[in-house]
PDB file of C-alpha atoms in Angstrom:
ATOM      1  CA  MET A 787     147.385  71.588  72.695  1.00  0.00           C
ATOM      2  CA  HIS A 788     147.101  70.672  76.313  1.00  0.00           C
ATOM      3  CA  ARG A 789     143.472  71.385  77.410  1.00  0.00           C
ATOM      4  CA  VAL A 790     142.819  72.581  80.954  1.00  0.00           C
ATOM      5  CA  GLY A 791     139.259  72.544  82.722  1.00  0.00           C
ATOM      6  CA  VAL A 792     138.591  74.673  85.659  1.00  0.00           C
ATOM      7  CA  LEU A 793     135.802  73.568  87.846  1.00  0.00           C
ATOM      8  CA  ALA A 794     133.870  76.691  89.350  1.00  0.00           C
ATOM      9  CA  LEU A 795     131.962  75.534  92.356  1.00  0.00           C
ATOM     10  CA  ASP A 796     129.273  77.810  94.013  1.00  0.00           C
ATOM     11  CA  GLY A 797     130.945  79.968  96.571  1.00  0.00           C
ATOM     12  CA  VAL A 798     134.040  80.170  94.472  1.00  0.00           C
ATOM     13  CA  ILE A 799     136.910  82.922  95.164  1.00  0.00           C
ATOM     14  CA  PRO A 800     137.361  85.097  92.086  1.00  0.00           C
ATOM     15  CA  PHE A 801     141.184  85.493  92.433  1.00  0.00           C
ATOM     16  CA  GLU A 802     141.973  81.795  92.299  1.00  0.00           C
ATOM     17  CA  LEU A 803     139.459  80.856  89.864  1.00  0.00           C
ATOM     18  CA  GLY A 804     141.323  83.472  87.615  1.00  0.00           C
ATOM     19  CA  VAL A 805     144.851  82.073  88.104  1.00  0.00           C
ATOM     20  CA  PRO A 806     144.829  78.837  85.801  1.00  0.00           C
ATOM     21  CA  SER A 807     143.509  81.161  82.742  1.00  0.00           C
ATOM     22  CA  ARG A 808     146.361  83.840  83.379  1.00  0.00           C
ATOM     23  CA  ILE A 809     149.130  81.493  83.733  1.00  0.00           C
ATOM     24  CA  PHE A 810     148.420  78.946  81.229  1.00  0.00           C
ATOM     25  CA  GLY A 811     146.924  81.425  78.953  1.00  0.00           C
ATOM     26  CA  ALA A 812     150.233  83.292  79.103  1.00  0.00           C
ATOM     27  CA  ALA A 813     152.461  80.233  78.117  1.00  0.00           C
ATOM     28  CA  ARG A 814     153.534  80.276  74.387  1.00  0.00           C
ATOM     29  CA  ASP A 815     155.938  78.539  72.403  1.00  0.00           C
ATOM     30  CA  SER A 816     158.841  79.933  70.591  1.00  0.00           C
ATOM     31  CA  SER A 817     156.719  81.168  67.316  1.00  0.00           C
ATOM     32  CA  GLY A 818     153.890  82.573  69.819  1.00  0.00           C
ATOM     33  CA  ALA A 819     151.635  79.698  69.658  1.00  0.00           C
ATOM     34  CA  PRO A 820     149.644  79.083  72.836  1.00  0.00           C
ATOM     35  CA  LEU A 821     150.216  76.072  74.631  1.00  0.00           C
ATOM     36  CA  TYR A 822     147.188  75.678  76.630  1.00  0.00           C
ATOM     37  CA  SER A 823     143.680  76.053  76.080  1.00  0.00           C
ATOM     38  CA  VAL A 824     141.872  77.033  79.191  1.00  0.00           C
ATOM     39  CA  ALA A 825     137.982  76.657  79.451  1.00  0.00           C
ATOM     40  CA  THR A 826     135.821  77.023  82.829  1.00  0.00           C
ATOM     41  CA  CYS A 827     132.774  75.263  83.615  1.00  0.00           C
ATOM     42  CA  SER A 828     130.215  74.905  86.505  1.00  0.00           C
ATOM     43  CA  LEU A 829     128.388  71.660  87.259  1.00  0.00           C
ATOM     44  CA  ASP A 830     125.289  72.739  85.438  1.00  0.00           C
ATOM     45  CA  GLY A 831     126.583  75.065  82.977  1.00  0.00           C
ATOM     46  CA  GLN A 832     124.862  77.817  85.193  1.00  0.00           C
ATOM     47  CA  PRO A 833     126.339  81.012  86.445  1.00  0.00           C
ATOM     48  CA  VAL A 834     127.995  80.791  90.116  1.00  0.00           C
ATOM     49  CA  ARG A 835     127.841  82.617  93.009  1.00  0.00           C
ATOM     50  CA  THR A 836     131.397  83.896  94.242  1.00  0.00           C
ATOM     51  CA  ASP A 837     132.336  84.905  97.655  1.00  0.00           C
ATOM     52  CA  ALA A 838     132.486  88.469  96.549  1.00  0.00           C
ATOM     53  CA  ASP A 839     129.361  90.530  95.573  1.00  0.00           C
ATOM     54  CA  PHE A 840     128.925  89.136  92.151  1.00  0.00           C
ATOM     55  CA  ALA A 841     128.202  86.031  90.051  1.00  0.00           C
ATOM     56  CA  LEU A 842     130.043  84.555  87.234  1.00  0.00           C
ATOM     57  CA  ALA A 843     128.693  83.026  83.816  1.00  0.00           C
ATOM     58  CA  VAL A 844     130.741  80.177  82.641  1.00  0.00           C
ATOM     59  CA  GLY A 845     130.705  78.877  79.103  1.00  0.00           C
ATOM     60  CA  HIS A 846     130.630  75.199  79.803  1.00  0.00           C
ATOM     61  CA  ASP A 847     128.997  72.573  82.069  1.00  0.00           C
ATOM     62  CA  ALA A 848     130.787  69.535  83.991  1.00  0.00           C
ATOM     63  CA  THR A 849     130.689  67.586  80.852  1.00  0.00           C
ATOM     64  CA  LEU A 850     133.853  69.646  79.947  1.00  0.00           C
ATOM     65  CA  LEU A 851     135.758  67.630  82.245  1.00  0.00           C
ATOM     66  CA  THR A 852     135.542  64.515  80.264  1.00  0.00           C
ATOM     67  CA  ALA A 853     137.574  66.069  77.354  1.00  0.00           C
ATOM     68  CA  VAL A 854     140.514  67.556  79.100  1.00  0.00           C
ATOM     69  CA  ASP A 855     143.907  66.775  80.008  1.00  0.00           C
ATOM     70  CA  THR A 856     144.029  68.697  83.245  1.00  0.00           C
ATOM     71  CA  VAL A 857     141.405  69.404  85.825  1.00  0.00           C
ATOM     72  CA  VAL A 858     141.842  72.485  88.173  1.00  0.00           C
ATOM     73  CA  ILE A 859     139.510  72.886  91.226  1.00  0.00           C
ATOM     74  CA  PRO A 860     139.742  76.464  92.633  1.00  0.00           C
ATOM     75  CA  PRO A 861     138.816  77.115  96.311  1.00  0.00           C
ATOM     76  CA  SER A 862     135.151  77.631  97.451  1.00  0.00           C
ATOM     77  CA  HIS A 863     133.622  79.177 100.654  1.00  0.00           C
ATOM     78  CA  GLY A 864     130.739  76.938  99.634  1.00  0.00           C
ATOM     79  CA  LEU A 865     132.011  73.522  99.860  1.00  0.00           C
ATOM     80  CA  GLY A 866     129.488  72.497 102.638  1.00  0.00           C
ATOM     81  CA  PRO A 867     129.525  68.743 103.391  1.00  0.00           C
ATOM     82  CA  VAL A 868     132.913  68.402 101.695  1.00  0.00           C
ATOM     83  CA  LYS A 869     134.524  70.471 104.332  1.00  0.00           C
ATOM     84  CA  GLU A 870     132.211  69.407 106.959  1.00  0.00           C
ATOM     85  CA  ASP A 871     132.052  65.852 106.834  1.00  0.00           C
ATOM     86  CA  GLY A 872     134.399  64.794 104.115  1.00  0.00           C
ATOM     87  CA  VAL A 873     131.826  63.567 101.380  1.00  0.00           C
ATOM     88  CA  LEU A 874     130.886  64.907  98.011  1.00  0.00           C
ATOM     89  CA  PRO A 875     127.477  66.096  97.014  1.00  0.00           C
ATOM     90  CA  GLU A 876     125.785  63.887  94.176  1.00  0.00           C
ATOM     91  CA  ALA A 877     126.272  66.290  91.546  1.00  0.00           C
ATOM     92  CA  LEU A 878     129.966  66.928  92.268  1.00  0.00           C
ATOM     93  CA  GLY A 879     130.680  63.430  92.762  1.00  0.00           C
ATOM     94  CA  ARG A 880     129.147  62.595  89.200  1.00  0.00           C
ATOM     95  CA  ALA A 881     131.194  65.376  87.659  1.00  0.00           C
ATOM     96  CA  LEU A 882     134.682  63.889  88.861  1.00  0.00           C
ATOM     97  CA  ALA A 883     133.414  60.316  88.003  1.00  0.00           C
ATOM     98  CA  GLY A 884     133.329  61.384  84.320  1.00  0.00           C
ATOM     99  CA  VAL A 885     137.031  62.536  84.407  1.00  0.00           C
ATOM    100  CA  ARG A 886     138.907  60.291  82.068  1.00  0.00           C
ATOM    101  CA  PRO A 887     141.739  57.963  83.866  1.00  0.00           C
ATOM    102  CA  GLY A 888     145.206  59.663  83.559  1.00  0.00           C
ATOM    103  CA  THR A 889     143.779  63.163  83.474  1.00  0.00           C
ATOM    104  CA  ARG A 890     146.003  65.447  85.706  1.00  0.00           C
ATOM    105  CA  MET A 891     144.010  66.619  88.781  1.00  0.00           C
ATOM    106  CA  VAL A 892     145.089  70.191  90.377  1.00  0.00           C
ATOM    107  CA  ALA A 893     143.584  71.590  93.425  1.00  0.00           C
ATOM    108  CA  ILE A 894     144.245  75.122  94.573  1.00  0.00           C
ATOM    109  CA  CYS A 895     143.902  75.929  98.151  1.00  0.00           C
ATOM    110  CA  THR A 896     140.728  74.361  99.761  1.00  0.00           C
ATOM    111  CA  GLY A 897     140.005  72.686  96.465  1.00  0.00           C
ATOM    112  CA  THR A 898     142.128  69.845  97.901  1.00  0.00           C
ATOM    113  CA  PHE A 899     139.123  68.988 100.216  1.00  0.00           C
ATOM    114  CA  VAL A 900     137.333  67.895  96.762  1.00  0.00           C
ATOM    115  CA  LEU A 901     140.212  65.709  95.692  1.00  0.00           C
ATOM    116  CA  ALA A 902     140.452  64.142  99.243  1.00  0.00           C
ATOM    117  CA  ALA A 903     136.730  63.686  99.384  1.00  0.00           C
ATOM    118  CA  ALA A 904     136.859  62.017  95.913  1.00  0.00           C
ATOM    119  CA  GLY A 905     139.646  59.538  97.198  1.00  0.00           C
ATOM    120  CA  LEU A 906     142.319  60.832  95.076  1.00  0.00           C
ATOM    121  CA  LEU A 907     144.574  61.619  97.760  1.00  0.00           C
ATOM    122  CA  ASP A 908     144.318  58.723  99.798  1.00  0.00           C
ATOM    123  CA  ARG A 909     147.968  57.722 101.053  1.00  0.00           C
ATOM    124  CA  ARG A 910     149.254  60.759  99.133  1.00  0.00           C
ATOM    125  CA  PRO A 911     150.982  63.798 100.197  1.00  0.00           C
ATOM    126  CA  ALA A 912     148.888  66.960  99.644  1.00  0.00           C
ATOM    127  CA  THR A 913     148.708  70.576 101.077  1.00  0.00           C
ATOM    128  CA  THR A 914     146.195  73.162 101.583  1.00  0.00           C
ATOM    129  CA  HIS A 915     145.689  76.662 103.040  1.00  0.00           C
ATOM    130  CA  TRP A 916     147.714  76.783 106.625  1.00  0.00           C
ATOM    131  CA  ARG A 917     144.497  77.645 108.214  1.00  0.00           C
ATOM    132  CA  GLU A 918     142.885  74.300 107.052  1.00  0.00           C
ATOM    133  CA  THR A 919     145.758  71.792 107.318  1.00  0.00           C
ATOM    134  CA  GLU A 920     144.323  70.493 110.489  1.00  0.00           C
ATOM    135  CA  ARG A 921     140.712  70.120 109.429  1.00  0.00           C
ATOM    136  CA  LEU A 922     142.067  68.245 106.163  1.00  0.00           C
ATOM    137  CA  ARG A 923     144.133  65.901 108.507  1.00  0.00           C
ATOM    138  CA  ARG A 924     141.044  65.236 110.683  1.00  0.00           C
ATOM    139  CA  LEU A 925     138.769  64.555 107.915  1.00  0.00           C
ATOM    140  CA  PHE A 926     140.869  62.443 105.662  1.00  0.00           C
ATOM    141  CA  THR A 927     143.273  60.420 108.092  1.00  0.00           C
ATOM    142  CA  THR A 928     145.137  58.775 105.208  1.00  0.00           C
ATOM    143  CA  VAL A 929     146.203  61.902 103.472  1.00  0.00           C
ATOM    144  CA  ARG A 930     149.856  62.691 104.170  1.00  0.00           C
ATOM    145  CA  VAL A 931     149.326  66.581 104.776  1.00  0.00           C
ATOM    146  CA  ASP A 932     152.451  68.849 104.716  1.00  0.00           C
ATOM    147  CA  PRO A 933     151.355  72.122 106.136  1.00  0.00           C
ATOM    148  CA  ASP A 934     154.604  73.883 105.349  1.00  0.00           C
ATOM    149  CA  VAL A 935     154.922  74.023 101.443  1.00  0.00           C
ATOM    150  CA  LEU A 936     153.590  76.323  98.918  1.00  0.00           C
ATOM    151  CA  PHE A 937     152.543  73.285  96.738  1.00  0.00           C
ATOM    152  CA  VAL A 938     152.916  69.235  96.392  1.00  0.00           C
ATOM    153  CA  ASP A 939     153.510  67.745  93.042  1.00  0.00           C
ATOM    154  CA  ASP A 940     152.522  64.240  93.181  1.00  0.00           C
ATOM    155  CA  GLY A 941     152.745  63.324  89.538  1.00  0.00           C
ATOM    156  CA  ASP A 942     149.458  63.267  88.269  1.00  0.00           C
ATOM    157  CA  VAL A 943     147.843  64.886  91.220  1.00  0.00           C
ATOM    158  CA  LEU A 944     148.932  68.350  92.349  1.00  0.00           C
ATOM    159  CA  THR A 945     147.820  70.706  95.366  1.00  0.00           C
ATOM    160  CA  SER A 946     148.675  73.910  96.505  1.00  0.00           C
ATOM    161  CA  ALA A 947     148.552  76.278  99.615  1.00  0.00           C
ATOM    162  CA  GLY A 948     146.172  79.402  99.582  1.00  0.00           C
ATOM    163  CA  ALA A 949     145.651  82.315  97.453  1.00  0.00           C
ATOM    164  CA  ALA A 950     148.702  83.110  95.564  1.00  0.00           C
ATOM    165  CA  ALA A 951     150.288  79.787  96.262  1.00  0.00           C
ATOM    166  CA  GLY A 952     147.970  78.737  93.154  1.00  0.00           C
ATOM    167  CA  VAL A 953     150.281  80.932  90.905  1.00  0.00           C
ATOM    168  CA  ASP A 954     153.396  79.117  92.097  1.00  0.00           C
ATOM    169  CA  LEU A 955     151.694  75.761  91.493  1.00  0.00           C
ATOM    170  CA  CYS A 956     150.533  76.811  87.892  1.00  0.00           C
ATOM    171  CA  LEU A 957     154.015  78.038  86.906  1.00  0.00           C
ATOM    172  CA  HIS A 958     155.507  74.914  88.090  1.00  0.00           C
ATOM    173  CA  ILE A 959     153.205  72.891  86.101  1.00  0.00           C
ATOM    174  CA  VAL A 960     154.204  74.971  82.887  1.00  0.00           C
ATOM    175  CA  ARG A 961     157.826  74.520  84.094  1.00  0.00           C
ATOM    176  CA  ARG A 962     157.422  70.930  84.196  1.00  0.00           C
ATOM    177  CA  ASP A 963     155.663  70.727  80.818  1.00  0.00           C
ATOM    178  CA  HIS A 964     157.682  72.761  78.942  1.00  0.00           C
ATOM    179  CA  GLY A 965     160.972  73.951  80.879  1.00  0.00           C
ATOM    180  CA  SER A 966     162.322  76.949  82.652  1.00  0.00           C
ATOM    181  CA  ALA A 967     162.619  79.226  79.613  1.00  0.00           C
ATOM    182  CA  VAL A 968     158.788  79.066  78.932  1.00  0.00           C
ATOM    183  CA  ALA A 969     157.829  79.410  82.588  1.00  0.00           C
ATOM    184  CA  ASP A 970     160.128  82.412  83.157  1.00  0.00           C
ATOM    185  CA  ARG A 971     158.541  84.274  80.152  1.00  0.00           C
ATOM    186  CA  VAL A 972     155.085  83.578  81.518  1.00  0.00           C
ATOM    187  CA  ALA A 973     156.469  84.974  85.197  1.00  0.00           C
ATOM    188  CA  ARG A 974     157.521  87.958  83.320  1.00  0.00           C
ATOM    189  CA  THR A 975     154.410  88.576  81.401  1.00  0.00           C
ATOM    190  CA  CYS A 976     152.320  88.216  84.446  1.00  0.00           C
ATOM    191  CA  VAL A 977     154.703  90.227  86.836  1.00  0.00           C
ATOM    192  CA  VAL A 978     155.246  87.533  89.397  1.00  0.00           C
ATOM    193  CA  PRO A 979     158.616  85.651  90.588  1.00  0.00           C
ATOM    194  CA  PRO A 980     159.336  82.720  88.471  1.00  0.00           C
ATOM    195  CA  TRP A 981     160.059  80.801  91.876  1.00  0.00           C
ATOM    196  CA  ARG A 982     159.513  81.730  95.664  1.00  0.00           C
ATOM    197  CA  ASP A 983     161.749  80.195  97.889  1.00  0.00           C
ATOM    198  CA  GLY A 984     160.308  78.624 101.122  1.00  0.00           C
ATOM    199  CA  GLY A 985     156.968  77.177 102.034  1.00  0.00           C
ATOM    200  CA  GLN A 986     153.748  78.681 103.984  1.00  0.00           C
ATOM    201  CA  ALA A 987     155.544  78.827 107.193  1.00  0.00           C
ATOM    202  CA  GLN A 988     157.058  82.027 106.522  1.00  0.00           C
ATOM    203  CA  PHE A 989     153.503  83.648 106.430  1.00  0.00           C
ATOM    204  CA  VAL A 990     152.070  82.206 109.303  1.00  0.00           C
ATOM    205  CA  ARG A 991     152.234  84.251 112.908  1.00  0.00           C
ATOM    206  CA  ARG A 992     152.078  81.671 115.409  1.00  0.00           C
ATOM    207  CA  PRO A 993     150.093  82.719 118.666  1.00  0.00           C
ATOM    208  CA  VAL A 994     152.099  83.191 121.886  1.00  0.00           C
ATOM    209  CA  PRO A 995     150.288  82.305 125.137  1.00  0.00           C
ATOM    210  CA  ASP A 996     149.177  85.233 127.379  1.00  0.00           C
ATOM    211  CA  PRO A 997     152.106  86.129 129.524  1.00  0.00           C
ATOM    212  CA  ALA A 998     149.555  86.923 132.268  1.00  0.00           C
ATOM    213  CA  THR A 999     148.332  83.015 132.492  1.00  0.00           C
ATOM    214  CA  GLY A1000     149.941  79.817 133.504  1.00  0.00           C
ATOM    215  CA  GLY A1001     152.601  78.871 135.932  1.00  0.00           C
ATOM    216  CA  THR A1002     155.464  79.796 133.672  1.00  0.00           C
ATOM    217  CA  ALA A1003     153.884  82.952 132.472  1.00  0.00           C
ATOM    218  CA  ALA A1004     156.065  85.424 134.294  1.00  0.00           C
ATOM    219  CA  THR A1005     158.959  83.407 133.454  1.00  0.00           C
ATOM    220  CA  ARG A1006     158.343  83.602 129.925  1.00  0.00           C
ATOM    221  CA  ALA A1007     157.801  87.574 130.164  1.00  0.00           C
ATOM    222  CA  TRP A1008     161.045  87.821 131.807  1.00  0.00           C
ATOM    223  CA  ALA A1009     162.845  85.626 128.969  1.00  0.00           C
ATOM    224  CA  LEU A1010     161.105  87.499 126.348  1.00  0.00           C
ATOM    225  CA  GLU A1011     162.694  90.868 127.803  1.00  0.00           C
ATOM    226  CA  ARG A1012     166.079  89.118 127.547  1.00  0.00           C
ATOM    227  CA  LEU A1013     166.059  87.121 124.400  1.00  0.00           C
ATOM    228  CA  GLY A1014     169.357  88.871 123.362  1.00  0.00           C
ATOM    229  CA  GLU A1015     171.112  87.280 126.355  1.00  0.00           C
ATOM    230  CA  PRO A1016     172.283  83.930 126.867  1.00  0.00           C
ATOM    231  CA  LEU A1017     169.565  81.940 128.653  1.00  0.00           C
ATOM    232  CA  THR A1018     169.829  78.470 129.804  1.00  0.00           C
ATOM    233  CA  LEU A1019     167.324  75.951 130.987  1.00  0.00           C
ATOM    234  CA  ALA A1020     168.831  76.092 134.364  1.00  0.00           C
ATOM    235  CA  ALA A1021     168.309  80.018 134.598  1.00  0.00           C
ATOM    236  CA  LEU A1022     164.598  79.790 133.374  1.00  0.00           C
ATOM    237  CA  ALA A1023     163.980  77.173 136.013  1.00  0.00           C
ATOM    238  CA  ALA A1024     165.681  79.171 138.813  1.00  0.00           C
ATOM    239  CA  HIS A1025     163.536  82.376 137.817  1.00  0.00           C
ATOM    240  CA  ALA A1026     160.452  80.126 137.764  1.00  0.00           C
ATOM    241  CA  GLY A1027     161.636  78.811 141.299  1.00  0.00           C
ATOM    242  CA  MET A1028     161.098  75.263 140.001  1.00  0.00           C
ATOM    243  CA  SER A1029     163.376  72.275 139.143  1.00  0.00           C
ATOM    244  CA  VAL A1030     164.425  71.949 135.431  1.00  0.00           C
ATOM    245  CA  ARG A1031     162.245  68.619 135.207  1.00  0.00           C
ATOM    246  CA  THR A1032     159.096  70.662 136.800  1.00  0.00           C
ATOM    247  CA  LEU A1033     159.833  73.720 134.482  1.00  0.00           C
ATOM    248  CA  THR A1034     159.723  71.320 131.445  1.00  0.00           C
ATOM    249  CA  ARG A1035     156.535  69.723 132.230  1.00  0.00           C
ATOM    250  CA  ARG A1036     155.062  72.987 132.770  1.00  0.00           C
ATOM    251  CA  PHE A1037     155.884  74.536 129.866  1.00  0.00           C
ATOM    252  CA  ARG A1038     154.917  71.567 127.774  1.00  0.00           C
ATOM    253  CA  ASP A1039     151.359  71.735 129.533  1.00  0.00           C
ATOM    254  CA  GLU A1040     150.868  75.433 129.295  1.00  0.00           C
ATOM    255  CA  VAL A1041     152.741  76.099 126.031  1.00  0.00           C
ATOM    256  CA  GLY A1042     152.792  72.910 124.207  1.00  0.00           C
ATOM    257  CA  MET A1043     156.531  72.764 123.599  1.00  0.00           C
ATOM    258  CA  SER A1044     159.782  72.578 125.696  1.00  0.00           C
ATOM    259  CA  PRO A1045     161.487  75.434 127.061  1.00  0.00           C
ATOM    260  CA  GLY A1046     164.267  75.190 124.372  1.00  0.00           C
ATOM    261  CA  GLN A1047     161.690  75.060 121.762  1.00  0.00           C
ATOM    262  CA  TRP A1048     159.860  78.149 122.965  1.00  0.00           C
ATOM    263  CA  LEU A1049     162.974  80.270 123.290  1.00  0.00           C
ATOM    264  CA  ALA A1050     163.924  79.218 119.822  1.00  0.00           C
ATOM    265  CA  GLN A1051     160.626  80.218 118.086  1.00  0.00           C
ATOM    266  CA  GLN A1052     160.608  83.542 120.526  1.00  0.00           C
ATOM    267  CA  ARG A1053     163.965  84.305 118.724  1.00  0.00           C
ATOM    268  CA  VAL A1054     162.920  83.417 115.219  1.00  0.00           C
ATOM    269  CA  ASP A1055     160.055  85.733 115.822  1.00  0.00           C
ATOM    270  CA  ARG A1056     162.269  88.556 117.076  1.00  0.00           C
ATOM    271  CA  ALA A1057     164.658  88.123 114.141  1.00  0.00           C
ATOM    272  CA  ARG A1058     161.703  88.348 111.596  1.00  0.00           C
ATOM    273  CA  HIS A1059     160.564  91.617 113.227  1.00  0.00           C
ATOM    274  CA  LEU A1060     164.083  92.942 113.069  1.00  0.00           C
ATOM    275  CA  LEU A1061     164.368  91.858 109.500  1.00  0.00           C
ATOM    276  CA  GLU A1062     161.184  93.588 108.577  1.00  0.00           C
ATOM    277  CA  THR A1063     161.811  96.894 110.269  1.00  0.00           C
ATOM    278  CA  THR A1064     165.619  97.580 110.403  1.00  0.00           C
ATOM    279  CA  ASP A1065     168.437  97.615 107.810  1.00  0.00           C
ATOM    280  CA  TRP A1066     170.843  95.968 110.410  1.00  0.00           C
ATOM    281  CA  PRO A1067     173.112  93.348 109.161  1.00  0.00           C
ATOM    282  CA  VAL A1068     172.434  89.749 109.613  1.00  0.00           C
ATOM    283  CA  ASP A1069     175.168  89.518 112.360  1.00  0.00           C
ATOM    284  CA  LEU A1070     173.684  92.187 114.320  1.00  0.00           C
ATOM    285  CA  VAL A1071     170.006  90.853 114.084  1.00  0.00           C
ATOM    286  CA  ALA A1072     171.161  87.420 115.433  1.00  0.00           C
ATOM    287  CA  GLY A1073     172.960  89.008 118.335  1.00  0.00           C
ATOM    288  CA  ARG A1074     169.969  91.177 119.237  1.00  0.00           C
ATOM    289  CA  ALA A1075     167.823  88.031 118.777  1.00  0.00           C
ATOM    290  CA  GLY A1076     169.740  85.781 120.966  1.00  0.00           C
ATOM    291  CA  PHE A1077     171.613  83.620 118.285  1.00  0.00           C
ATOM    292  CA  GLY A1078     174.824  84.822 118.679  1.00  0.00           C
ATOM    293  CA  THR A1079     176.069  84.578 115.183  1.00  0.00           C
ATOM    294  CA  GLY A1080     174.705  85.009 111.840  1.00  0.00           C
ATOM    295  CA  ALA A1081     175.513  81.339 110.968  1.00  0.00           C
ATOM    296  CA  SER A1082     173.231  80.242 113.844  1.00  0.00           C
ATOM    297  CA  LEU A1083     170.443  82.485 112.877  1.00  0.00           C
ATOM    298  CA  ARG A1084     170.335  81.234 109.440  1.00  0.00           C
ATOM    299  CA  GLY A1085     170.396  77.619 110.566  1.00  0.00           C
ATOM    300  CA  HIS A1086     167.661  78.322 112.768  1.00  0.00           C
ATOM    301  CA  PHE A1087     165.737  80.597 110.472  1.00  0.00           C
ATOM    302  CA  HIS A1088     165.730  78.400 107.427  1.00  0.00           C
ATOM    303  CA  GLY A1089     164.496  75.371 109.742  1.00  0.00           C
ATOM    304  CA  ALA A1090     161.555  77.463 111.117  1.00  0.00           C
ATOM    305  CA  VAL A1091     160.686  79.757 108.313  1.00  0.00           C
ATOM    306  CA  GLY A1092     161.772  77.797 105.341  1.00  0.00           C
ATOM    307  CA  VAL A1093     164.036  80.697 103.424  1.00  0.00           C
ATOM    308  CA  SER A1094     167.163  82.480 104.561  1.00  0.00           C
ATOM    309  CA  PRO A1095     167.062  85.801 106.517  1.00  0.00           C
ATOM    310  CA  GLN A1096     168.008  87.766 103.549  1.00  0.00           C
ATOM    311  CA  THR A1097     165.248  86.311 101.382  1.00  0.00           C
ATOM    312  CA  TYR A1098     162.912  86.774 104.359  1.00  0.00           C
ATOM    313  CA  ARG A1099     163.668  90.443 104.427  1.00  0.00           C
ATOM    314  CA  ARG A1100     163.605  91.232 100.605  1.00  0.00           C
ATOM    315  CA  THR A1101     160.106  89.660 100.774  1.00  0.00           C
ATOM    316  CA  PHE A1102     158.625  91.671 103.893  1.00  0.00           C
ATOM    317  CA  ARG A1103     160.803  94.684 104.075  1.00  0.00           C
ATOM    318  CA  GLN A1104     158.625  97.788 105.490  1.00  0.00           C
ATOM    319  CA  GLY A1105     160.696 100.467 104.830  1.00  0.00           C
ATOM    320  CA  PRO A1106     163.647 102.619 106.325  1.00  0.00           C
ATOM    321  CA  GLY A1107     164.278 101.105 110.093  1.00  0.00           C
ATOM    322  CA  PRO A1108     164.744 102.708 113.296  1.00  0.00           C
ATOM    323  CA  LEU A1109     168.469 103.579 112.301  1.00  0.00           C
ATOM    324  CA  GLY A1110     167.502 105.484 109.180  1.00  0.00           C
ATOM    325  CA  GLY A1111     169.212 103.101 106.844  1.00  0.00           C
ATOM    326  CA  ARG A1112     172.631 103.792 108.249  1.00  0.00           C
ATOM    327  CA  LEU A1113     173.511 100.083 108.662  1.00  0.00           C
ATOM    328  CA  SER A1114     174.197  98.073 105.616  1.00  0.00           C
ATOM    329  CA  SER A1115     171.677  95.124 105.165  1.00  0.00           C
ATOM    330  CA  ARG A1116     174.691  93.113 103.751  1.00  0.00           C
ATOM    331  CA  ARG A1117     175.561  89.918 105.695  1.00  0.00           C
TER     332      ARG A1117
END
């Protein structure tokens, strides 16, 4: 039986702490026998504070990690020097040093910072919660941070994005270890999808600069009212009373991207809103968002969000749209 050890650090987030036990604990072979044993430890075997209003008692201290096949580190809001300076506290460093070579290392959300501080992610791909990817990149310059994916499997070291992405990662591990049939049974038992399309990008709302500020603010506000119309770079420049070259430079200074990139992002955001709030067919959403055709929308949407418009709609649909569901949502 594969042994999994979960390390609970002070400030641990209870949801993610419980994910390994729930997912791996539900994995059974065809005879119903468990495929994993899961045990939880703290550094000293004492109860740990959570980020909620309760503490948790654990059954083991960190010596547990010397005798398991997989170590899982859930996120914590008490990482202190790990997230601030990229340095492991002495007790945590000793605990990780005791892990046997060849042990599979798994981090959920900000647990990735622990693996990075231990030197286990040097020159390797990894991810973490989208809010923390820039900090991870700044602190650990040799880590190849991917901010968009739900998880990264680099063989013996795996990392995930935040919160429910830990479920995706643990299901992936079950699938890798025992095949899709077992993973699908676990997913049904836990009432979660066996596989989620796309990455973190579909959950991120990017802030748009305040239209009231900046030399291109009035042109940006004007364009936002006309996203469904053809908008050329020349038309934007003419509205702003600038040359195309000056407009492009001003856009980069004020918005951090070119006019074309900004316009595409606004149209994707408009399409996201329409997919969430209406039953309009994809071709109509494409027209109203300024993409012209459903094929163009699908290409831009998948490139920006990581999933198709229909997959996004199934995930985020908020209920009957303004047309009362009279239009079909079929493509």
